[in-house]
Tab-separated table of C-alpha atoms in Angstrom:
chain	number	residue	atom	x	y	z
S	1	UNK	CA	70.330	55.816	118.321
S	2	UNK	CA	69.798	55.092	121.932
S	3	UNK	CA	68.213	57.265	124.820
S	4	UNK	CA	69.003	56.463	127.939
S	5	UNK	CA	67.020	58.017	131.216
S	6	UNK	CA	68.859	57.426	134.727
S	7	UNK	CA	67.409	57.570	138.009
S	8	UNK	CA	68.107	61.260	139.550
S	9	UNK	CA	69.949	60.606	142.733
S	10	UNK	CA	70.617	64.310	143.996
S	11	UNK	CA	68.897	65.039	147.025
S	12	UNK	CA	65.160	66.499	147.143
S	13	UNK	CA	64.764	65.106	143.508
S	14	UNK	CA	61.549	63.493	142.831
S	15	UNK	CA	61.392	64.011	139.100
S	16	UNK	CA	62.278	61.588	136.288
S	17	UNK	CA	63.171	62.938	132.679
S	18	UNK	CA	60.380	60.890	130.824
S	19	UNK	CA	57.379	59.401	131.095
S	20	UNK	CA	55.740	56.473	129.200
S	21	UNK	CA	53.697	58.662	127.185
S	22	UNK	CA	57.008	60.495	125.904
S	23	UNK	CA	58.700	56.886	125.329
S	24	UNK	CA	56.130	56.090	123.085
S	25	UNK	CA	56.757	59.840	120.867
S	26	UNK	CA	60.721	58.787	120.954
S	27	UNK	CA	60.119	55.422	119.582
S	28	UNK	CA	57.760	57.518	117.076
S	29	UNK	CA	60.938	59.319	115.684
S	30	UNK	CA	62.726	56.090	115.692
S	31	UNK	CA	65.036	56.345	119.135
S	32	UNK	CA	64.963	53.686	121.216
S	33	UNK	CA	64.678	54.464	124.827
S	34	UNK	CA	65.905	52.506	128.001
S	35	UNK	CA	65.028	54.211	131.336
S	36	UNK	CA	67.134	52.757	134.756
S	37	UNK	CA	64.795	50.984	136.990
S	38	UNK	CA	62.972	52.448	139.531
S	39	UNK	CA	63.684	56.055	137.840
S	40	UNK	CA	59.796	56.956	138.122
S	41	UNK	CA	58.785	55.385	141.068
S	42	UNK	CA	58.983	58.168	142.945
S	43	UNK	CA	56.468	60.414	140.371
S	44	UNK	CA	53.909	57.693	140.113
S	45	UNK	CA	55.479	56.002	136.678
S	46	UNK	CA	56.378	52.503	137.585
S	47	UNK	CA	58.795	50.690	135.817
S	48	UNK	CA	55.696	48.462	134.131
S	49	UNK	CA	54.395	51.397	132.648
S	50	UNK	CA	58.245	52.411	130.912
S	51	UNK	CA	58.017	48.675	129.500
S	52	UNK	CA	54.328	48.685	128.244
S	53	UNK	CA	55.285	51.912	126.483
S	54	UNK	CA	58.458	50.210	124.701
S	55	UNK	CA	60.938	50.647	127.052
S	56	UNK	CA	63.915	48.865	128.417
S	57	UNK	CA	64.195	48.309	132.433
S	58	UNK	CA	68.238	47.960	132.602
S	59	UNK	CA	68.795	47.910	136.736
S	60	UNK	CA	72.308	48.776	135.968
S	61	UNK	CA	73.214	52.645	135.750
S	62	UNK	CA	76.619	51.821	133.934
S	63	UNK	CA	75.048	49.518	131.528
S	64	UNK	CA	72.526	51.933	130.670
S	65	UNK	CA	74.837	54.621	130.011
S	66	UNK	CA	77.849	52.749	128.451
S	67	UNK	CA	76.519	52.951	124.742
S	68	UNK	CA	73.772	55.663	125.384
S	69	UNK	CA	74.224	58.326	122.343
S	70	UNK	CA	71.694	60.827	124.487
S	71	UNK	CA	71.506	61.029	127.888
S	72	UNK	CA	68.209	62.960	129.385
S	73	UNK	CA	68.384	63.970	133.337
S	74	UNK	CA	66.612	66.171	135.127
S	75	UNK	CA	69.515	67.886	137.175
S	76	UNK	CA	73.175	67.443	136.336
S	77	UNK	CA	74.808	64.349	136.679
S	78	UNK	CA	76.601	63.334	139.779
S	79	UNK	CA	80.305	63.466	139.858
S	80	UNK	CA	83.399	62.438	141.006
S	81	UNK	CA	83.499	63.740	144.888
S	82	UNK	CA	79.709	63.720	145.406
S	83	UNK	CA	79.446	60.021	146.017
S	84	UNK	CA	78.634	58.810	142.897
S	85	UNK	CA	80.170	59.384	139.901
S	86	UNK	CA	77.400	59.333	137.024
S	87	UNK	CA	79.580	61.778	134.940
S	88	UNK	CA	81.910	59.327	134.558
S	89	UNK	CA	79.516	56.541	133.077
S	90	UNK	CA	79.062	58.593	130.560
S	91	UNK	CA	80.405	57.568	127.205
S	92	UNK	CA	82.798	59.941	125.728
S	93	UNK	CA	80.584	61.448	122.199
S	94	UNK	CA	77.339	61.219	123.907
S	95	UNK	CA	74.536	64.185	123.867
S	96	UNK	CA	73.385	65.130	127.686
S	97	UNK	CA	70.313	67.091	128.250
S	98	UNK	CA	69.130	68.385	131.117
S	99	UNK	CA	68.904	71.506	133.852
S	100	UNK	CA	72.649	71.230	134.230
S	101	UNK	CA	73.052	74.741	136.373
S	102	UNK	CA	76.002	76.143	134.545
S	103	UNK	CA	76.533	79.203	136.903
S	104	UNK	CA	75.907	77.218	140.034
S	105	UNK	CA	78.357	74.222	139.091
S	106	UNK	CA	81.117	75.611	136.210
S	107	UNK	CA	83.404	73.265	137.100
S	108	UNK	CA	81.248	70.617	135.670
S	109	UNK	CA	81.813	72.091	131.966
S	110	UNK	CA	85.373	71.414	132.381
S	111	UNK	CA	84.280	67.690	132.968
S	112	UNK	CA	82.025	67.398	130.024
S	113	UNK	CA	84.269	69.085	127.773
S	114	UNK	CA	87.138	66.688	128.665
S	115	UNK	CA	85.169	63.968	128.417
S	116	UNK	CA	83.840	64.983	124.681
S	117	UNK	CA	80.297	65.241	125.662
S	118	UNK	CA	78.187	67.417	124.415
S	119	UNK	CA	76.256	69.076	127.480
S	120	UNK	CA	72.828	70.941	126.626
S	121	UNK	CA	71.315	73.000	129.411
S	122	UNK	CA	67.982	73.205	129.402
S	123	UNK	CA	66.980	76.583	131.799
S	124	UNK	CA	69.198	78.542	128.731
S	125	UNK	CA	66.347	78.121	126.408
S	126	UNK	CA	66.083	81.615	124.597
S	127	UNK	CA	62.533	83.285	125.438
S	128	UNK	CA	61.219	83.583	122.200
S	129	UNK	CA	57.699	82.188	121.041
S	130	UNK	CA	59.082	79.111	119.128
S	131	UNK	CA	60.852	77.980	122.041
S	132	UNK	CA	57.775	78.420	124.717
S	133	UNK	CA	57.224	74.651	124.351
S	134	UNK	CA	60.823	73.815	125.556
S	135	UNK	CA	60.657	76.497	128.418
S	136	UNK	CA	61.259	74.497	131.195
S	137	UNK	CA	62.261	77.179	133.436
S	138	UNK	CA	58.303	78.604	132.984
S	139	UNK	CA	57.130	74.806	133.374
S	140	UNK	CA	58.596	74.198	136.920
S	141	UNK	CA	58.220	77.822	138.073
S	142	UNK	CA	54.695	77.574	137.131
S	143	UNK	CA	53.864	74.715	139.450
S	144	UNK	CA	56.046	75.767	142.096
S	145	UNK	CA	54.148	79.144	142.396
S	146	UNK	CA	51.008	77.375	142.732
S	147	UNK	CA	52.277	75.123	145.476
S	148	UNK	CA	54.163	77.983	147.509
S	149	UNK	CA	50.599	79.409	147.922
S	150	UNK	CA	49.571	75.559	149.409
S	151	UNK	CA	52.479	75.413	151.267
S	152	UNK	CA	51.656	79.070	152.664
S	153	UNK	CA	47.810	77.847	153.171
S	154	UNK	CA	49.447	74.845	154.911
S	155	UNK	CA	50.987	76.626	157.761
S	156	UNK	CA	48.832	79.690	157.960
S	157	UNK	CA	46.569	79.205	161.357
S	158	UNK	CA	43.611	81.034	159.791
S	159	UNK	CA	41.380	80.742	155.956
S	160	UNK	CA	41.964	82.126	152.980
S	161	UNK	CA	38.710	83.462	151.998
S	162	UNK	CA	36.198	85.862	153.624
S	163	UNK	CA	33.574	83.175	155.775
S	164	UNK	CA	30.060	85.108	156.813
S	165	UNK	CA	29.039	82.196	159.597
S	166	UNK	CA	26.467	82.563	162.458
S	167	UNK	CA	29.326	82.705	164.549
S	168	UNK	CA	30.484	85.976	162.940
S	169	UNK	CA	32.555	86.830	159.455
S	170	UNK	CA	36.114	85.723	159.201
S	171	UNK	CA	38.019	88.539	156.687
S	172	UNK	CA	39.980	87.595	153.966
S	173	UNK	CA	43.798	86.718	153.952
S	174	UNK	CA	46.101	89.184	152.263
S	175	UNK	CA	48.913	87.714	150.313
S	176	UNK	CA	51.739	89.780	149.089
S	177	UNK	CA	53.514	88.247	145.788
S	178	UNK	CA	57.010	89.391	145.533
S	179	UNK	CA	58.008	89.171	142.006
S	180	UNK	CA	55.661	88.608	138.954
S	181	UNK	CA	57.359	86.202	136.748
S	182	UNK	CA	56.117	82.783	135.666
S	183	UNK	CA	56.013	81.920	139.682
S	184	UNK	CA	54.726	84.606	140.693
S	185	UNK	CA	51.691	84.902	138.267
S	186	UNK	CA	50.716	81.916	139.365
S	187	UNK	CA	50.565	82.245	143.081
S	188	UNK	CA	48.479	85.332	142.289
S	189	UNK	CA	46.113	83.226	140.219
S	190	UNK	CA	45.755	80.360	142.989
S	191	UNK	CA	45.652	83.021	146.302
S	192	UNK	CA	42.881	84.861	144.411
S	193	UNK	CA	41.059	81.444	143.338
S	194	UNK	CA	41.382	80.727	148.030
S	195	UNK	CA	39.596	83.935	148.148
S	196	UNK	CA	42.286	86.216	149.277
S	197	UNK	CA	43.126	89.599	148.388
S	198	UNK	CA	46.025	89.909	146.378
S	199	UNK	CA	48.779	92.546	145.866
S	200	UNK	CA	51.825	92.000	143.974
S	201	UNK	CA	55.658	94.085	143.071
S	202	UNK	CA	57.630	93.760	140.559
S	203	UNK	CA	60.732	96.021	139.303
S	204	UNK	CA	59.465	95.889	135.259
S	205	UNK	CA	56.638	98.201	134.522
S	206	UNK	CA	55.355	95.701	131.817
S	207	UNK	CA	54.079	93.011	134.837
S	208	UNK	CA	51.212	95.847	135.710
S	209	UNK	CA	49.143	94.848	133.112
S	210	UNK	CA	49.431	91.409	134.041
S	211	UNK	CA	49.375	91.537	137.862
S	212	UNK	CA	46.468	93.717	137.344
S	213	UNK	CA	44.644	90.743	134.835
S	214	UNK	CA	44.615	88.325	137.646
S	215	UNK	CA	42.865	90.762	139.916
S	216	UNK	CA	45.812	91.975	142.035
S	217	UNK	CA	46.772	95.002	142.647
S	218	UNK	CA	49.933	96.245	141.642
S	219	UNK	CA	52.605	97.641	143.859
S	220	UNK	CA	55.676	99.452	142.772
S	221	UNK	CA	57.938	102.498	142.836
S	222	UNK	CA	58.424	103.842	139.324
S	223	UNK	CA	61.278	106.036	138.093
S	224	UNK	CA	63.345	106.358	134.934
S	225	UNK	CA	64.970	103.475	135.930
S	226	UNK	CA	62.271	100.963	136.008
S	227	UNK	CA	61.609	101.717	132.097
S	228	UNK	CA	64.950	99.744	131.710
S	229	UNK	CA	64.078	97.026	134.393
S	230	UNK	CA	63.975	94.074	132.020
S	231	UNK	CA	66.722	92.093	129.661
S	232	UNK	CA	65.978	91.087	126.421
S	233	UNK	CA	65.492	87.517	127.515
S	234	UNK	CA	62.502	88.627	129.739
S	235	UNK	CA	64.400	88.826	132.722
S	236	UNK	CA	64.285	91.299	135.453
S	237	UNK	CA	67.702	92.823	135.837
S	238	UNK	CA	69.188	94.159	139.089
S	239	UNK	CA	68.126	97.527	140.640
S	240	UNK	CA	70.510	100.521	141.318
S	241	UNK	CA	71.574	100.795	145.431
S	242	UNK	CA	69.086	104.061	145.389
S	243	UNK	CA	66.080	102.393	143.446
S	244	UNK	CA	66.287	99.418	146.162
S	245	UNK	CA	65.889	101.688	149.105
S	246	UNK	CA	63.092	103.238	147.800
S	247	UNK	CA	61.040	100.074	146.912
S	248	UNK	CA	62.154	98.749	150.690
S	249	UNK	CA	60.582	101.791	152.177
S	250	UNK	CA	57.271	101.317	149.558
S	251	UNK	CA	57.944	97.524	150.443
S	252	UNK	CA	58.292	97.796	154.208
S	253	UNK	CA	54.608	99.889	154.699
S	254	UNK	CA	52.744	97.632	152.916
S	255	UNK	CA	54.264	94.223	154.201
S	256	UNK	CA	52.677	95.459	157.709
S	257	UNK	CA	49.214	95.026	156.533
S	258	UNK	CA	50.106	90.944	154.629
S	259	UNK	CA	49.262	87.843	156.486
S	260	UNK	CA	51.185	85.746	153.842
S	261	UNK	CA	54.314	86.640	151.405
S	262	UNK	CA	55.321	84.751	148.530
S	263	UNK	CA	59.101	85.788	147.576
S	264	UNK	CA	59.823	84.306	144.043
S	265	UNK	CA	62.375	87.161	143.108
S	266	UNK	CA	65.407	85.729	140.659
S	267	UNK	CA	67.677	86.883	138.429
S	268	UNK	CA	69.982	84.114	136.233
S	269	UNK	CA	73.145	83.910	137.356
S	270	UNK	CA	73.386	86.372	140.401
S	271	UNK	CA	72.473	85.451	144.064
S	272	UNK	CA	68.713	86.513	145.078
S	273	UNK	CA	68.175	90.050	146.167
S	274	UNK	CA	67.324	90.438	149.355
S	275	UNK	CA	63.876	91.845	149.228
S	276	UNK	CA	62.471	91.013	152.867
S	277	UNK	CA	64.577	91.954	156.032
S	278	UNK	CA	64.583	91.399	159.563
S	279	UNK	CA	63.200	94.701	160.691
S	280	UNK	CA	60.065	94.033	158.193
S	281	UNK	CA	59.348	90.551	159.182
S	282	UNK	CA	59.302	92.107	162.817
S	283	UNK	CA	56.522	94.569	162.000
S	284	UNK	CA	54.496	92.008	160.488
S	285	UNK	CA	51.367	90.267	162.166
S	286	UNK	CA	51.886	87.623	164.734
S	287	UNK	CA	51.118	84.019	162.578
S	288	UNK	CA	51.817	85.691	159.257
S	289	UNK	CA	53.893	82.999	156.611
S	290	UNK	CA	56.577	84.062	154.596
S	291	UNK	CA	57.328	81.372	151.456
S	292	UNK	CA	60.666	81.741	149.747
S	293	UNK	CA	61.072	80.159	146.333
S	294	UNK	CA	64.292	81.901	146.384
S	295	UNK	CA	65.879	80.017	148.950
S	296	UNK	CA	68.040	78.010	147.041
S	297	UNK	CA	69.732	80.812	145.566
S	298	UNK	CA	70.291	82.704	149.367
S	299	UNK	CA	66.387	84.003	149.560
S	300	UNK	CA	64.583	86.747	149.022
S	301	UNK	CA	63.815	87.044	153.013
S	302	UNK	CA	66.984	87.317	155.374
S	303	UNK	CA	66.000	85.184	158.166
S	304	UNK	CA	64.909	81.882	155.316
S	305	UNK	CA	67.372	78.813	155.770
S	306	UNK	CA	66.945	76.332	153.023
S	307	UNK	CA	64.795	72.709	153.859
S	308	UNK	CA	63.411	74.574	156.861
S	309	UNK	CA	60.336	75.965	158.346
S	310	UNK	CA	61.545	78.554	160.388
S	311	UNK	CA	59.763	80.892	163.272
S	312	UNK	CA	61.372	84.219	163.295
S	313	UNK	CA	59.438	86.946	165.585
S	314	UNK	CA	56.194	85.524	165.149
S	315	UNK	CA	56.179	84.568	161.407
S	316	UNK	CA	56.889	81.710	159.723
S	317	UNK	CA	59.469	81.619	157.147
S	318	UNK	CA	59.421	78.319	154.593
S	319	UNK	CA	62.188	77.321	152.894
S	320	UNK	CA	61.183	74.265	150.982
S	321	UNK	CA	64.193	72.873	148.583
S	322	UNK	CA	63.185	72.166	144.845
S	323	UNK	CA	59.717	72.923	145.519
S	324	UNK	CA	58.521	71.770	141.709
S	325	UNK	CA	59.951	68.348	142.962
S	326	UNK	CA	57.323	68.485	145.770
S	327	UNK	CA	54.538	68.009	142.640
S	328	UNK	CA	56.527	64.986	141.251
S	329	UNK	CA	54.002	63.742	138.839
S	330	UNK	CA	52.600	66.787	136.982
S	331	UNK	CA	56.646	68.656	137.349
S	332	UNK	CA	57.897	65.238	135.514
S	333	UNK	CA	55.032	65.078	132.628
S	334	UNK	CA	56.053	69.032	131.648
S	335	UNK	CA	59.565	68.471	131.834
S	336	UNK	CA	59.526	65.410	130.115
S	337	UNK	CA	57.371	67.167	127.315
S	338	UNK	CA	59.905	69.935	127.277
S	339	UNK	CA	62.694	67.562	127.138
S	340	UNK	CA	60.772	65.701	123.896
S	341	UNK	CA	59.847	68.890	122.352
S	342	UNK	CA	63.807	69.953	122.068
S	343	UNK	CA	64.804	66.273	120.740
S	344	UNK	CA	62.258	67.233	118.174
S	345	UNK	CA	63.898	69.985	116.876
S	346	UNK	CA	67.289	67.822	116.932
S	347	UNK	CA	65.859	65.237	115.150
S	348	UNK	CA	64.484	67.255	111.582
S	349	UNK	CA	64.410	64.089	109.595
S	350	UNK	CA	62.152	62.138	112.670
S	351	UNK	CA	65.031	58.907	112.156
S	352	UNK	CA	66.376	58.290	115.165
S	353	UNK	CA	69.069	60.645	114.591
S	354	UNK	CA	70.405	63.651	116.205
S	355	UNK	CA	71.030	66.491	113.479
S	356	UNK	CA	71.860	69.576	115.070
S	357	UNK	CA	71.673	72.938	113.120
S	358	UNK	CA	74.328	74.888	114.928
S	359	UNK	CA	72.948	78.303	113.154
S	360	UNK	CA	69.469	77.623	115.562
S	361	UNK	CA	69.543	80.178	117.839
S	362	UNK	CA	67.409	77.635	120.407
S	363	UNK	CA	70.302	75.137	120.280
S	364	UNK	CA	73.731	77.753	120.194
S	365	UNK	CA	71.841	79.004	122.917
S	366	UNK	CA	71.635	76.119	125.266
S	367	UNK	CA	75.123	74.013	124.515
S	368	UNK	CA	77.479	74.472	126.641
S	369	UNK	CA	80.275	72.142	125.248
S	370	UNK	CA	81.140	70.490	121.813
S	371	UNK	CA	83.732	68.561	120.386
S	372	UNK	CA	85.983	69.175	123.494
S	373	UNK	CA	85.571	72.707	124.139
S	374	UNK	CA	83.158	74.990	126.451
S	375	UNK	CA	81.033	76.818	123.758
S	376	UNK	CA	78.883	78.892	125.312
S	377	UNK	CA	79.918	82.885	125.222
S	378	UNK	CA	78.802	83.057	128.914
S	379	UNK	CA	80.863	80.492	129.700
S	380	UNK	CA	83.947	79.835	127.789
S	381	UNK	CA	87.014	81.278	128.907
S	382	UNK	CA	88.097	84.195	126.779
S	383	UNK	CA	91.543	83.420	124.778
S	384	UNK	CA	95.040	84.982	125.561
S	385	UNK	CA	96.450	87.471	123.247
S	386	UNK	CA	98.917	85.321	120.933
């Protein structure tokens, strides 16, 4: 069976779906693999690299794709409308992997179940141990909460650590973390390694322990409804109206005393919530940084605009799109390892073939379309009463 790896084309996107080292594991369970050219130039894997590994450079997208039986991207294809229709090059039969953003683009499940492909989406991984290795939603959230804290550093106008000089002592920054998942844990690990000092909130109880681990401190209003504040895929879950005012109120006191705020608040499937507003980024120090990872998804801070830096009463407010994309090389070698890690498990028999066991609750819970239909509960359209 073939793999076939195109170049990602969507704006922002600086990823590629595998790198040499993972062409060499494919060819290991018999696949072979031909990668577009150029589709790792821009994370540092050039095209002689692909070919050393065992590769096939086809400069052609359509040619690569025409008799591809498993297609691995990064984010969904392009389609028809956007400018260049990679959906469409897609042979009908064919396996796609990727982050295919089901509940920001549904209309693309129509496409793939028309077309008889079989779409897996990768951020639907279940959160259960024997899937951490194909987690790429902890992968890229892990690197992009390290490199909100540089991109904070970046346009902060003062250090992060306390400096005793001859001049005099410079204090320590105080970073705020909003949100203690995978993102967040990490920019609490990296502002604490700068020197700062470190609070963090979260709405589940059970991120304490952790927050607390890294040397944070811990910042939250807790209720009855907090002990409920977390799905059973490890998700936070959204807040009642009356919970929300009261963290705001805990929120709004203590944003007064942060220099920087890293906003890295999501829930799966829903639009950000709204965690910073106007009135507290107006009582917040002159040259304090705001970073929202949220941005993309409307922002956790109500003044962030998406691809922009912006200076709202004093404080800057980044916006960076797709910041895992922004750490090309290290963002493509996890992915791609997450990517080969769930071929893996398609491939029990290490042949070159896909064999999918349907009753795997790692792969029900990913595919969204099969044999010509949407299969995924969350997505499929419920049937009329006969």
């Amino acid at each position: 069976m073939k793999i076939a790896v195109p170049k990602e084309r969507r704006p922002y996107e600086r990823r590629v779906a595998i790198t040499p080292d993972m062409v060499k594991k494919y060819r290991a369970l018999g696949y072979e693999v031909g990668v577009e050219a150029g589709a790792g130039s821009e994370a540092s894997y050039p095209d002689e690299q692909y070919a050393a590994a065992g590769a096939s450079i086809v400069p052609d997208t359509a040619v690569l794709l025409r008799d591809a039986d498993l297609v691995l991207k990064v984010q969904r294809p392009m389609s028809e409308g956007e400018g260049r229709n990679e959906l469409g090059l897609i042979r009908q039969g064919a396996v796609l992997i990727g982050m295919l953003n089901p509940y920001g683009a549904k209309a693309d499940l129509e496409s793939y179940a028309r077309n008889h492909i079989t779409a897996m989406s990768m951020e639907l991984v279940p959160r259960i141990t024997r899937a951490q290795a194909m987690d790429v939603l902890s992968s890229q959230s892990n690197l992009a909460g390290y490199k909100a804290v540089l991109d904070a550093a970046e346009q902060f106008g003062r250090a992060f650590p306390m400096m005793m000089t001859a001049a005099g002592t410079v204090p320590p920054a105080r970073v705020l973390v909003m949100g203690a998942g995978v993102a967040g844990l990490q920019a609490i690990a990296t502002a604490r390694r700068l020197g700062a000092i470190v609070s963090a909130t979260d709405v589940r109880p059970v991120a304490r322990e952790q927050v607390q681990s890294l040397g944070a401190t811990f910042v939250m209003v807790e209720n009855e409804e907090t002990k409920a504040a977390e799905t059973a895929g490890g998700y936070a879950k959204e807040m009642s109206e009356d919970y929300k005012r009261q963290q705001a109120a805990l929120i709004a006191e203590t944003i007064k005393k942060q220099d920087i705020v890293i906003c890295t608040a999501l829930i799966p499937g829903r639009a950000a919530p709204k965690l910073v507003t106007e009135e507290m980024l107006r009582t917040m120090k002159p040259g304090s940084v705001v970073v929202d990872l949220a941005v993309e998804q409307g922002g956790n801070c109500a003044l962030s605009e998406a691809g922009k830096v912006v200076d709202a009463h004093g404080v800057k407010i980044v916006g960076h799109r797709n910041v895992p994309s922004r750490i090309a090389v290290d963002a493509s070698a996890l992915y791609a390892r997450n990517l080969m890690n769930f071929v893996t498990l398609l491939t029990p028999k290490g042949e070159g073939r896909l064999i999918a066991d349907w009753k795997d609750e790692i792969v029900r819970g990913v595919t969204l379309t099969h044999d010509g239909a949407i299969v995924h509960p969350q997505f499929a359209q419920p049937k009329s009463p006969s």
